[in-house]
mmCIF file of C-alpha atoms in Angstrom:
data_model
loop_
_atom_site.group_PDB
_atom_site.id
_atom_site.type_symbol
_atom_site.label_atom_id
_atom_site.label_comp_id
_atom_site.label_asym_id
_atom_site.label_seq_id
_atom_site.Cartn_x
_atom_site.Cartn_y
_atom_site.Cartn_z
ATOM 1 C CA MET A 1403 37.688 76.028 -116.818
ATOM 2 C CA SER A 1404 41.267 76.258 -115.907
ATOM 3 C CA LYS A 1405 43.739 77.816 -118.487
ATOM 4 C CA PHE A 1406 46.492 75.458 -118.171
ATOM 5 C CA LYS A 1407 49.304 76.131 -120.828
ATOM 6 C CA MET A 1408 52.515 74.671 -121.786
ATOM 7 C CA ILE A 1409 55.820 76.474 -120.931
ATOM 8 C CA ASP A 1410 56.636 79.763 -122.871
ATOM 9 C CA SER A 1411 60.305 79.864 -122.942
ATOM 10 C CA THR A 1412 60.348 83.860 -123.009
ATOM 11 C CA THR A 1413 58.717 83.993 -119.527
ATOM 12 C CA ALA A 1414 59.571 80.830 -117.572
ATOM 13 C CA ASN A 1415 62.823 80.934 -115.527
ATOM 14 C CA HIS A 1416 65.610 78.573 -115.572
ATOM 15 C CA TRP A 1417 64.907 75.958 -112.740
ATOM 16 C CA LEU A 1418 67.791 73.384 -113.095
ATOM 17 C CA THR A 1419 70.081 71.652 -115.611
ATOM 18 C CA VAL A 1420 70.744 68.192 -115.515
ATOM 19 C CA PRO A 1421 74.174 67.368 -116.929
ATOM 20 C CA GLY A 1422 73.252 64.270 -119.063
ATOM 21 C CA ASP A 1423 71.162 60.801 -118.884
ATOM 22 C CA TRP A 1424 72.536 59.135 -115.561
ATOM 23 C CA ARG A 1425 71.218 55.749 -117.353
ATOM 24 C CA ARG A 1426 73.133 56.094 -120.687
ATOM 25 C CA ALA A 1427 76.708 56.682 -120.067
ATOM 26 C CA ASN A 1428 77.135 58.143 -123.703
ATOM 27 C CA ASP A 1429 74.676 61.230 -123.229
ATOM 28 C CA ARG A 1430 76.373 64.124 -121.719
ATOM 29 C CA GLU A 1431 74.053 66.571 -123.181
ATOM 30 C CA ASN A 1432 72.864 69.362 -120.711
ATOM 31 C CA TYR A 1433 69.017 69.234 -120.388
ATOM 32 C CA ASP A 1434 67.418 72.462 -119.122
ATOM 33 C CA ILE A 1435 64.249 72.590 -116.889
ATOM 34 C CA LEU A 1436 62.348 75.692 -117.046
ATOM 35 C CA TRP A 1437 60.005 76.460 -114.366
ATOM 36 C CA ASP A 1438 56.488 78.714 -114.597
ATOM 37 C CA LYS A 1439 55.998 79.860 -111.039
ATOM 38 C CA SER A 1440 52.435 81.056 -111.794
ATOM 39 C CA GLN A 1441 51.520 77.619 -112.958
ATOM 40 C CA SER A 1442 53.654 75.513 -110.517
ATOM 41 C CA PHE A 1443 54.967 73.602 -113.535
ATOM 42 C CA GLY A 1444 58.218 72.916 -115.522
ATOM 43 C CA GLN A 1445 59.407 71.363 -118.489
ATOM 44 C CA VAL A 1446 62.491 70.172 -120.240
ATOM 45 C CA TRP A 1447 63.467 72.924 -122.780
ATOM 46 C CA PRO A 1448 64.277 72.702 -125.953
ATOM 47 C CA ARG A 1449 61.258 70.192 -126.365
ATOM 48 C CA PRO A 1450 62.912 66.959 -127.711
ATOM 49 C CA THR A 1451 61.175 65.449 -131.147
ATOM 50 C CA ALA A 1452 59.300 62.092 -130.919
ATOM 51 C CA SER A 1453 62.086 60.070 -132.415
ATOM 52 C CA LYS A 1454 64.518 61.312 -129.973
ATOM 53 C CA VAL A 1455 62.223 60.571 -127.071
ATOM 54 C CA SER A 1456 62.141 56.847 -128.229
ATOM 55 C CA GLU A 1457 65.872 56.675 -127.797
ATOM 56 C CA PHE A 1458 65.586 57.765 -124.183
ATOM 57 C CA TYR A 1459 63.901 54.188 -123.646
ATOM 58 C CA GLU A 1460 66.339 51.933 -125.304
ATOM 59 C CA LEU A 1461 67.595 50.650 -122.116
ATOM 60 C CA ASP A 1462 68.595 47.113 -120.825
ATOM 61 C CA ASP A 1463 67.181 47.555 -117.339
ATOM 62 C CA TYR A 1464 64.109 50.166 -117.428
ATOM 63 C CA TYR A 1465 61.316 49.022 -114.639
ATOM 64 C CA THR A 1466 58.777 48.743 -117.418
ATOM 65 C CA HIS A 1467 60.462 46.123 -119.597
ATOM 66 C CA SER A 1468 59.993 43.164 -116.818
ATOM 67 C CA HIS A 1469 57.720 42.423 -114.100
ATOM 68 C CA GLN A 1470 60.624 43.031 -111.583
ATOM 69 C CA SER A 1471 60.709 46.197 -109.317
ATOM 70 C CA GLU A 1472 63.403 48.622 -110.318
ATOM 71 C CA LEU A 1473 64.231 49.341 -106.656
ATOM 72 C CA GLY A 1474 65.527 46.076 -105.106
ATOM 73 C CA LYS A 1475 65.330 44.329 -101.727
ATOM 74 C CA ASP A 1476 68.866 45.102 -100.181
ATOM 75 C CA VAL A 1477 69.779 43.541 -96.967
ATOM 76 C CA ASP A 1478 69.779 46.607 -94.502
ATOM 77 C CA GLY A 1479 72.310 47.356 -91.534
ATOM 78 C CA PHE A 1480 71.145 48.336 -88.227
ATOM 79 C CA ILE A 1481 71.333 52.178 -88.872
ATOM 80 C CA GLN A 1482 69.619 51.875 -92.153
ATOM 81 C CA LYS A 1483 66.574 50.009 -90.653
ATOM 82 C CA VAL A 1484 66.188 52.514 -87.688
ATOM 83 C CA GLN A 1485 66.110 55.151 -90.579
ATOM 84 C CA THR A 1486 63.518 53.381 -92.583
ATOM 85 C CA LYS A 1487 61.540 52.534 -89.421
ATOM 86 C CA LEU A 1488 61.419 56.198 -88.241
ATOM 87 C CA SER A 1489 60.405 57.218 -91.921
ATOM 88 C CA TRP A 1490 57.696 54.369 -92.082
ATOM 89 C CA LEU A 1491 56.059 55.526 -88.876
ATOM 90 C CA GLN A 1492 55.426 59.123 -90.719
ATOM 91 C CA ASP A 1493 54.138 57.583 -93.786
ATOM 92 C CA LYS A 1494 50.616 58.227 -93.945
ATOM 93 C CA GLY A 1495 50.392 58.311 -98.023
ATOM 94 C CA VAL A 1496 47.685 56.516 -100.024
ATOM 95 C CA GLU A 1497 49.155 53.803 -101.770
ATOM 96 C CA PRO A 1498 47.319 52.799 -105.008
ATOM 97 C CA ASP A 1499 46.950 49.132 -104.172
ATOM 98 C CA LYS A 1500 44.182 46.656 -105.283
ATOM 99 C CA ASN A 1501 42.250 47.602 -102.087
ATOM 100 C CA TRP A 1502 42.441 51.633 -103.238
ATOM 101 C CA TRP A 1503 41.424 50.698 -106.672
ATOM 102 C CA SER A 1504 38.623 48.690 -105.716
ATOM 103 C CA ASN A 1505 37.275 51.916 -103.861
ATOM 104 C CA VAL A 1506 37.918 54.279 -106.683
ATOM 105 C CA ILE A 1507 36.288 52.205 -109.335
ATOM 106 C CA VAL A 1508 33.002 50.955 -108.231
ATOM 107 C CA GLY A 1509 31.416 48.320 -110.170
ATOM 108 C CA LYS A 1510 31.957 45.213 -112.228
ATOM 109 C CA GLY A 1511 32.746 44.952 -115.749
ATOM 110 C CA LEU A 1512 33.686 48.392 -116.245
ATOM 111 C CA ARG A 1513 35.710 49.349 -119.440
ATOM 112 C CA ILE A 1514 39.149 50.467 -118.402
ATOM 113 C CA LEU A 1515 41.804 52.286 -120.537
ATOM 114 C CA GLU A 1516 45.182 52.722 -119.155
ATOM 115 C CA ILE A 1517 47.484 54.743 -121.242
ATOM 116 C CA GLY A 1518 51.199 54.077 -120.934
ATOM 117 C CA CYS A 1519 50.276 50.888 -119.234
ATOM 118 C CA GLY A 1520 54.095 49.854 -119.213
ATOM 119 C CA ASN A 1521 54.350 46.289 -118.050
ATOM 120 C CA GLY A 1522 50.762 45.677 -117.529
ATOM 121 C CA SER A 1523 50.871 45.188 -114.095
ATOM 122 C CA ASN A 1524 47.880 47.710 -113.406
ATOM 123 C CA LEU A 1525 45.822 45.806 -116.003
ATOM 124 C CA SER A 1526 46.321 42.563 -113.971
ATOM 125 C CA VAL A 1527 45.048 44.374 -110.869
ATOM 126 C CA PHE A 1528 41.901 45.686 -112.760
ATOM 127 C CA THR A 1529 41.314 42.297 -114.651
ATOM 128 C CA SER A 1530 41.402 40.603 -110.869
ATOM 129 C CA LEU A 1531 38.646 43.113 -109.879
ATOM 130 C CA GLY A 1532 36.442 42.033 -112.613
ATOM 131 C CA HIS A 1533 36.886 44.843 -115.208
ATOM 132 C CA ARG A 1534 37.621 44.710 -118.856
ATOM 133 C CA VAL A 1535 40.870 46.464 -119.662
ATOM 134 C CA VAL A 1536 42.537 47.712 -122.783
ATOM 135 C CA GLY A 1537 46.020 49.630 -122.593
ATOM 136 C CA VAL A 1538 48.161 51.783 -124.757
ATOM 137 C CA GLU A 1539 51.971 51.536 -124.732
ATOM 138 C CA PRO A 1540 54.475 53.264 -126.868
ATOM 139 C CA ASP A 1541 57.474 51.234 -126.017
ATOM 140 C CA PRO A 1542 57.803 47.972 -127.992
ATOM 141 C CA THR A 1543 59.521 46.123 -125.144
ATOM 142 C CA ALA A 1544 57.397 46.902 -122.378
ATOM 143 C CA LEU A 1545 54.457 46.517 -124.755
ATOM 144 C CA LYS A 1546 55.428 43.162 -125.352
ATOM 145 C CA THR A 1547 55.836 42.303 -121.518
ATOM 146 C CA ALA A 1548 52.096 43.543 -121.089
ATOM 147 C CA ARG A 1549 50.953 41.398 -123.859
ATOM 148 C CA ASP A 1550 52.713 38.161 -122.696
ATOM 149 C CA LEU A 1551 50.220 38.651 -119.554
ATOM 150 C CA GLY A 1552 47.420 38.223 -121.896
ATOM 151 C CA HIS A 1553 46.548 41.875 -122.038
ATOM 152 C CA LEU A 1554 45.170 43.477 -125.001
ATOM 153 C CA VAL A 1555 47.299 46.589 -125.609
ATOM 154 C CA TYR A 1556 47.933 48.368 -128.395
ATOM 155 C CA GLN A 1557 50.903 50.676 -129.590
ATOM 156 C CA GLY A 1558 50.508 54.229 -129.536
ATOM 157 C CA THR A 1559 51.177 57.279 -127.441
ATOM 158 C CA ALA A 1560 48.806 59.497 -125.291
ATOM 159 C CA GLU A 1561 49.129 62.267 -127.950
ATOM 160 C CA ALA A 1562 48.467 60.069 -130.766
ATOM 161 C CA LEU A 1563 46.441 57.140 -129.856
ATOM 162 C CA PRO A 1564 45.933 54.445 -131.837
ATOM 163 C CA THR A 1565 42.826 53.850 -134.160
ATOM 164 C CA GLU A 1566 41.561 50.807 -132.144
ATOM 165 C CA VAL A 1567 40.934 53.230 -129.361
ATOM 166 C CA ILE A 1568 40.387 56.723 -130.736
ATOM 167 C CA ASP A 1569 37.063 56.302 -131.526
ATOM 168 C CA ASP A 1570 35.909 54.378 -128.639
ATOM 169 C CA HIS A 1571 34.590 55.196 -125.282
ATOM 170 C CA PHE A 1572 35.512 53.959 -121.647
ATOM 171 C CA ASP A 1573 34.256 54.266 -117.954
ATOM 172 C CA VAL A 1574 37.656 54.849 -116.755
ATOM 173 C CA VAL A 1575 41.003 56.215 -118.078
ATOM 174 C CA VAL A 1576 44.247 55.867 -116.183
ATOM 175 C CA PHE A 1577 47.506 57.729 -116.265
ATOM 176 C CA MET A 1578 50.034 56.294 -113.625
ATOM 177 C CA HIS A 1579 53.309 58.012 -113.855
ATOM 178 C CA VAL A 1580 52.935 58.730 -117.739
ATOM 179 C CA LEU A 1581 52.330 62.606 -118.031
ATOM 180 C CA GLU A 1582 55.684 63.283 -117.048
ATOM 181 C CA HIS A 1583 56.783 61.545 -119.886
ATOM 182 C CA CYS A 1584 54.589 63.043 -122.546
ATOM 183 C CA ILE A 1585 55.760 65.564 -125.405
ATOM 184 C CA ASN A 1586 52.583 67.329 -124.996
ATOM 185 C CA PRO A 1587 50.611 66.618 -121.637
ATOM 186 C CA LEU A 1588 48.045 69.168 -122.464
ATOM 187 C CA THR A 1589 47.053 66.994 -125.564
ATOM 188 C CA ALA A 1590 47.252 63.987 -123.645
ATOM 189 C CA VAL A 1591 44.700 64.757 -121.089
ATOM 190 C CA GLU A 1592 42.358 66.036 -123.633
ATOM 191 C CA ASN A 1593 42.537 62.915 -125.432
ATOM 192 C CA ALA A 1594 41.804 61.039 -122.299
ATOM 193 C CA ALA A 1595 38.886 63.369 -121.459
ATOM 194 C CA ASN A 1596 37.335 62.760 -124.893
ATOM 195 C CA LEU A 1597 37.423 59.015 -124.583
ATOM 196 C CA LEU A 1598 35.631 58.863 -120.997
ATOM 197 C CA ASN A 1599 31.821 58.181 -120.849
ATOM 198 C CA PRO A 1600 29.756 60.921 -118.928
ATOM 199 C CA GLY A 1601 30.431 60.249 -115.305
ATOM 200 C CA GLY A 1602 33.727 58.253 -116.298
ATOM 201 C CA ARG A 1603 36.452 58.188 -113.717
ATOM 202 C CA PHE A 1604 39.883 59.830 -114.429
ATOM 203 C CA VAL A 1605 42.839 58.843 -112.553
ATOM 204 C CA ALA A 1606 46.277 60.291 -112.643
ATOM 205 C CA GLU A 1607 49.590 60.146 -110.782
ATOM 206 C CA VAL A 1608 52.892 61.816 -111.250
ATOM 207 C CA PRO A 1609 56.167 62.713 -109.336
ATOM 208 C CA ASN A 1610 55.405 65.671 -107.044
ATOM 209 C CA ASN A 1611 58.231 68.274 -107.989
ATOM 210 C CA ALA A 1612 57.012 70.354 -104.733
ATOM 211 C CA CYS A 1613 58.403 67.554 -102.648
ATOM 212 C CA LEU A 1614 61.305 68.753 -100.536
ATOM 213 C CA GLY A 1615 63.239 66.138 -102.057
ATOM 214 C CA ALA A 1616 63.263 67.620 -105.492
ATOM 215 C CA LYS A 1617 64.833 70.849 -103.915
ATOM 216 C CA ARG A 1618 67.385 69.012 -101.711
ATOM 217 C CA PHE A 1619 68.846 66.619 -104.028
ATOM 218 C CA GLY A 1620 68.209 68.670 -107.321
ATOM 219 C CA GLU A 1621 69.700 66.918 -110.523
ATOM 220 C CA LEU A 1622 70.399 63.736 -108.096
ATOM 221 C CA TRP A 1623 66.744 63.249 -107.284
ATOM 222 C CA TYR A 1624 65.613 59.993 -108.210
ATOM 223 C CA TRP A 1625 62.254 60.748 -109.456
ATOM 224 C CA LEU A 1626 63.506 63.416 -111.736
ATOM 225 C CA ASP A 1627 64.854 61.032 -114.383
ATOM 226 C CA VAL A 1628 65.511 63.576 -116.967
ATOM 227 C CA PRO A 1629 65.315 62.966 -119.882
ATOM 228 C CA ARG A 1630 62.714 60.357 -119.802
ATOM 229 C CA HIS A 1631 60.697 62.807 -117.665
ATOM 230 C CA LEU A 1632 59.964 65.988 -119.781
ATOM 231 C CA ASN A 1633 57.165 67.675 -117.375
ATOM 232 C CA PHE A 1634 57.315 68.689 -113.741
ATOM 233 C CA PHE A 1635 54.153 68.817 -112.127
ATOM 234 C CA THR A 1636 52.787 69.776 -108.617
ATOM 235 C CA GLU A 1637 49.370 69.121 -106.912
ATOM 236 C CA ALA A 1638 48.208 72.497 -108.304
ATOM 237 C CA SER A 1639 49.578 71.978 -111.761
ATOM 238 C CA LEU A 1640 47.967 68.280 -111.934
ATOM 239 C CA ARG A 1641 44.787 69.566 -111.007
ATOM 240 C CA SER A 1642 44.997 72.292 -113.225
ATOM 241 C CA ILE A 1643 45.833 70.319 -116.050
ATOM 242 C CA ALA A 1644 42.892 68.030 -115.618
ATOM 243 C CA ALA A 1645 40.264 70.907 -115.074
ATOM 244 C CA ALA A 1646 41.554 72.444 -118.380
ATOM 245 C CA SER A 1647 40.511 69.416 -120.159
ATOM 246 C CA GLY A 1648 36.989 69.474 -118.638
ATOM 247 C CA ILE A 1649 37.807 66.910 -115.870
ATOM 248 C CA ARG A 1650 36.150 67.594 -112.220
ATOM 249 C CA VAL A 1651 38.775 66.771 -109.825
ATOM 250 C CA ASP A 1652 37.055 65.062 -106.757
ATOM 251 C CA GLU A 1653 40.268 63.757 -104.835
ATOM 252 C CA THR A 1654 44.030 64.469 -104.447
ATOM 253 C CA HIS A 1655 46.150 61.752 -102.786
ATOM 254 C CA PHE A 1656 49.682 61.621 -101.956
ATOM 255 C CA THR A 1657 52.049 58.781 -101.706
ATOM 256 C CA GLY A 1658 56.014 57.907 -101.629
ATOM 257 C CA TYR A 1659 57.819 59.074 -98.338
ATOM 258 C CA CYS A 1660 59.336 55.793 -96.495
ATOM 259 C CA ARG A 1661 60.823 54.693 -99.830
ATOM 260 C CA GLN A 1662 62.988 58.053 -99.998
ATOM 261 C CA PHE A 1663 64.965 56.758 -97.217
ATOM 262 C CA GLY A 1664 65.299 53.217 -98.040
ATOM 263 C CA SER A 1665 68.879 51.799 -99.069
ATOM 264 C CA ASP A 1666 67.672 50.957 -102.617
ATOM 265 C CA TRP A 1667 66.582 54.665 -103.029
ATOM 266 C CA LYS A 1668 69.661 55.928 -101.954
ATOM 267 C CA LYS A 1669 71.761 53.420 -104.113
ATOM 268 C CA ALA A 1670 70.174 54.893 -107.116
ATOM 269 C CA GLN A 1671 70.994 58.362 -106.182
ATOM 270 C CA LYS A 1672 74.426 57.422 -105.584
ATOM 271 C CA LYS A 1673 74.802 55.796 -109.205
ATOM 272 C CA ILE A 1674 73.093 59.281 -110.455
ATOM 273 C CA ALA A 1675 75.689 61.250 -108.788
ATOM 274 C CA GLU A 1676 78.539 58.837 -110.104
ATOM 275 C CA SER A 1677 77.347 59.299 -113.640
ATOM 276 C CA PHE A 1678 77.765 62.998 -113.191
ATOM 277 C CA GLY A 1679 81.165 62.882 -111.568
ATOM 278 C CA LEU A 1680 79.599 64.012 -108.321
ATOM 279 C CA GLU A 1681 80.188 60.790 -106.351
ATOM 280 C CA ASP A 1682 81.572 63.122 -102.984
ATOM 281 C CA ASP A 1683 78.602 65.617 -103.299
ATOM 282 C CA ALA A 1684 77.467 66.306 -99.610
ATOM 283 C CA ARG A 1685 73.619 65.908 -100.683
ATOM 284 C CA ILE A 1686 74.008 62.216 -100.648
ATOM 285 C CA THR A 1687 76.109 61.480 -97.556
ATOM 286 C CA ARG A 1688 74.479 59.714 -94.469
ATOM 287 C CA SER A 1689 73.932 62.876 -92.645
ATOM 288 C CA ALA A 1690 72.344 64.425 -95.396
ATOM 289 C CA TYR A 1691 69.428 61.680 -95.382
ATOM 290 C CA TRP A 1692 69.272 62.280 -91.602
ATOM 291 C CA LEU A 1693 68.738 66.003 -91.949
ATOM 292 C CA TYR A 1694 66.119 65.350 -94.661
ATOM 293 C CA LEU A 1695 64.284 63.011 -92.449
ATOM 294 C CA LEU A 1696 64.182 65.907 -89.908
ATOM 295 C CA GLU A 1697 63.307 68.420 -92.468
ATOM 296 C CA THR A 1698 60.348 66.427 -93.665
ATOM 297 C CA THR A 1699 59.109 65.581 -90.188
ATOM 298 C CA GLY A 1700 55.719 67.019 -89.886
ATOM 299 C CA CYS A 1701 55.623 69.104 -92.768
ATOM 300 C CA PRO A 1702 52.844 69.197 -95.146
ATOM 301 C CA ASN A 1703 51.993 66.499 -97.570
ATOM 302 C CA GLU A 1704 52.774 68.736 -100.800
ATOM 303 C CA LYS A 1705 56.282 68.895 -99.280
ATOM 304 C CA LYS A 1706 56.853 65.396 -97.969
ATOM 305 C CA TYR A 1707 55.618 62.976 -100.551
ATOM 306 C CA ASP A 1708 57.414 62.153 -103.789
ATOM 307 C CA SER A 1709 54.092 61.728 -105.897
ATOM 308 C CA VAL A 1710 50.641 62.927 -106.293
ATOM 309 C CA ARG A 1711 47.658 61.321 -107.748
ATOM 310 C CA VAL A 1712 44.162 62.950 -108.536
ATOM 311 C CA VAL A 1713 40.958 61.253 -109.147
ATOM 312 C CA GLY A 1714 38.321 63.124 -111.161
ATOM 313 C CA THR A 1715 35.209 62.828 -113.227
ATOM 314 C CA LYS A 1716 33.947 63.654 -116.713
ATOM 315 C CA PRO A 1717 30.585 65.660 -115.976
#
């Protein structure tokens, strides 16, 4: 079994300092990220308290608070359309769409638990495939949004599961862009493994911090989203945390390339830069995105895609 562990501040190296929360104008606190090279894993340090974490989501426009995509549908000019087309032609990522889920979750009427279900969009997909779903969500606004769709959702966190599910068992447990938010992701995955029936499926997707976008854009990278994101995974550390919890990893998939060149993604990174007083930063110029396209052309998946997903089984 893998020996995954949380960051040790006495041995980890400083990776990045994020000068505030770009979504909350009054938060100008420096957030330091430490990196453990041996595990290919990083964490915000010092660790925030649970009450502090809840404040990070007190936002009017967070994507889990509605059924609208946070990334908009801007009308693109000719040059933008060319760049989008070129990146799309290279995008061989595996999207977690309805067809993908139908091939991963085989059978009918399976019991599926999504921890951190957000607005319930995935629960709706699972229901449409004929499965019985339960969600867990800590954010009251997102929880209400999911319940408004008719889903059974309990309030709780991945580390402190609600009593309604903690003694139950499921055929599938899902974390979609959740582990990066957890105060203790190892406890979260261990809890999930304990809830799985033998032979049950485990699915987890997180931002991929081995992506060259993380290196090129640094604190301006849209997928960084500190301080809501507290943990920074790569393929290696995501596989390791699953294995450490008794999950046999069967598949790894990457997704999220073309969207890094979309006008809405660029607009978000420009907004981040402006919030940090870096509106003229060379990393977000038009030429910088063309260089990034060249840099990522033909590179390995772990360097190209912004997200990584594992599918595993509880033996």
